Amino acid sequence: MKLFASLGFDGTSTKAIAKEAGVSEGLIFKHFKNKEGLLEAIINYGMEKASVYFSEVILISEPKKRIKKAISLPFTIDPNDNQFWKLMYALKWQRAEYQPSPFVLFRASLVDAFEQLGYDNPEVEATLIEVIIDGVATQILLKNIDAGTLLETILNKHSLN
Amino acid sequence: MKLFASLGFDGTSTKAIAKEAGVSEGLIFKHFKNKEGLLEAIINYGMEKASVYFSEVILISEPKKRIKKAISLPFTIDPNDNQFWKLMYALKWQRAEYQPSPFVLFRASLVDAFEQLGYDNPEVEATLIEVIIDGVATQILLKNIDAGTLLETILNKHSLN
DNA sequence: ATGAAAAGTGAGTAATCACTTACAAGTATA
DNA sequence: TATACTTGTAAGTGATTACTCACTTTTCAT
């Protein structure tokens, strides 16, 4: 994960992975069949942890609170998961096939929340939340921004406090 | 640009580039010294075009209009430049060194605009605009979203219409 | 028309790539 | 303790990689 996140999938050799892990190169292929299999294992591992956070949002019944929680997600990224999310965002731009299903349910729950609140265009409102989450995640993962006041500012603009 | 944008820098071979361009592989190295040099040439070419759009924002003196124009930028991406921006956003996650200088001036002009408008925290407000631009660009380049009403919705939340 | 520079080619190069295979060491159960 | 299975290694494999070099063709001012 460390190497894929910093050098990219194609930029990382299986030899380098073996060295970093302190094992022989052959062992990688015994365990994961091929390089692609290793990537899939990493993604599955990460998404399993990530889907916990998504559920936490979806399970909130009060629509305003649900949207609030959704926006706060990128602000609460566990620094230990930083490399995973960097890898996920990097993959976004290269591999359309790796857009996992948890995201679909997440979006649907946002649309539902805005419908409950009687917004004119729930779909567009949900897209805007996704836009903000994507943008905040980008800034947090790549730069070191003053996240504290930013969350408040966003919630203000969206009348969510 | 086409190949780098779709397959990534490491995922694209110089042989493939030569074939796509209809020239010999050797010619690439005559013109650009090495593969990295070709990437730099592509980035310079694209940034030259992009800086025109940034100037258009910076040169607007009226602060509200300047911010409005800034937010509208990702909505007005020339489809011909789509591949370039995909490449730029993909590189973002792999190569920190390719964060070009025009962006710095652009951000400064946003902070200045919010200062003029008397906002409590112009830095955070500017960051939020960057967040939105990043997020919108991501959505527009990767998915095909209903951009029309999204822009209006954003301007509404930020009292910019 | 001439000649030198620029543009272009194609067959190389060593290095690196993902991956395989033959074999050894460890581990658990009967 | 014997056996079967898993875990692990080291030395390969052919293919592909970025890049070079000797050479030919084109361009263009004189």
Tab-separated table of C-alpha atoms (C1' of nucleotides) in Angstrom, chain A residues 22-27 30-31, chain D residues 6-13:
chain	number	residue	atom	x	y	z
A	22	GLY	CA	11.220	-8.533	3.620
A	23	VAL	CA	10.120	-11.598	1.677
A	24	SER	CA	11.065	-13.266	-1.574
A	25	GLU	CA	9.485	-12.054	-4.793
A	26	GLY	CA	7.990	-15.478	-5.501
A	27	LEU	CA	5.939	-15.392	-2.309
A	30	LYS	CA	1.972	-17.574	-4.282
A	31	HIS	CA	-0.290	-15.434	-2.138
D	6	DT	C1'	1.529	-24.873	3.646
D	7	DT	C1'	5.021	-21.376	3.538
D	8	DG	C1'	8.974	-19.892	1.786
D	9	DT	C1'	13.156	-19.284	-1.311
D	10	DA	C1'	16.598	-18.580	-5.232
D	11	DA	C1'	17.554	-18.796	-9.651
D	12	DG	C1'	15.837	-18.566	-13.392
D	13	DT	C1'	12.292	-17.299	-17.848
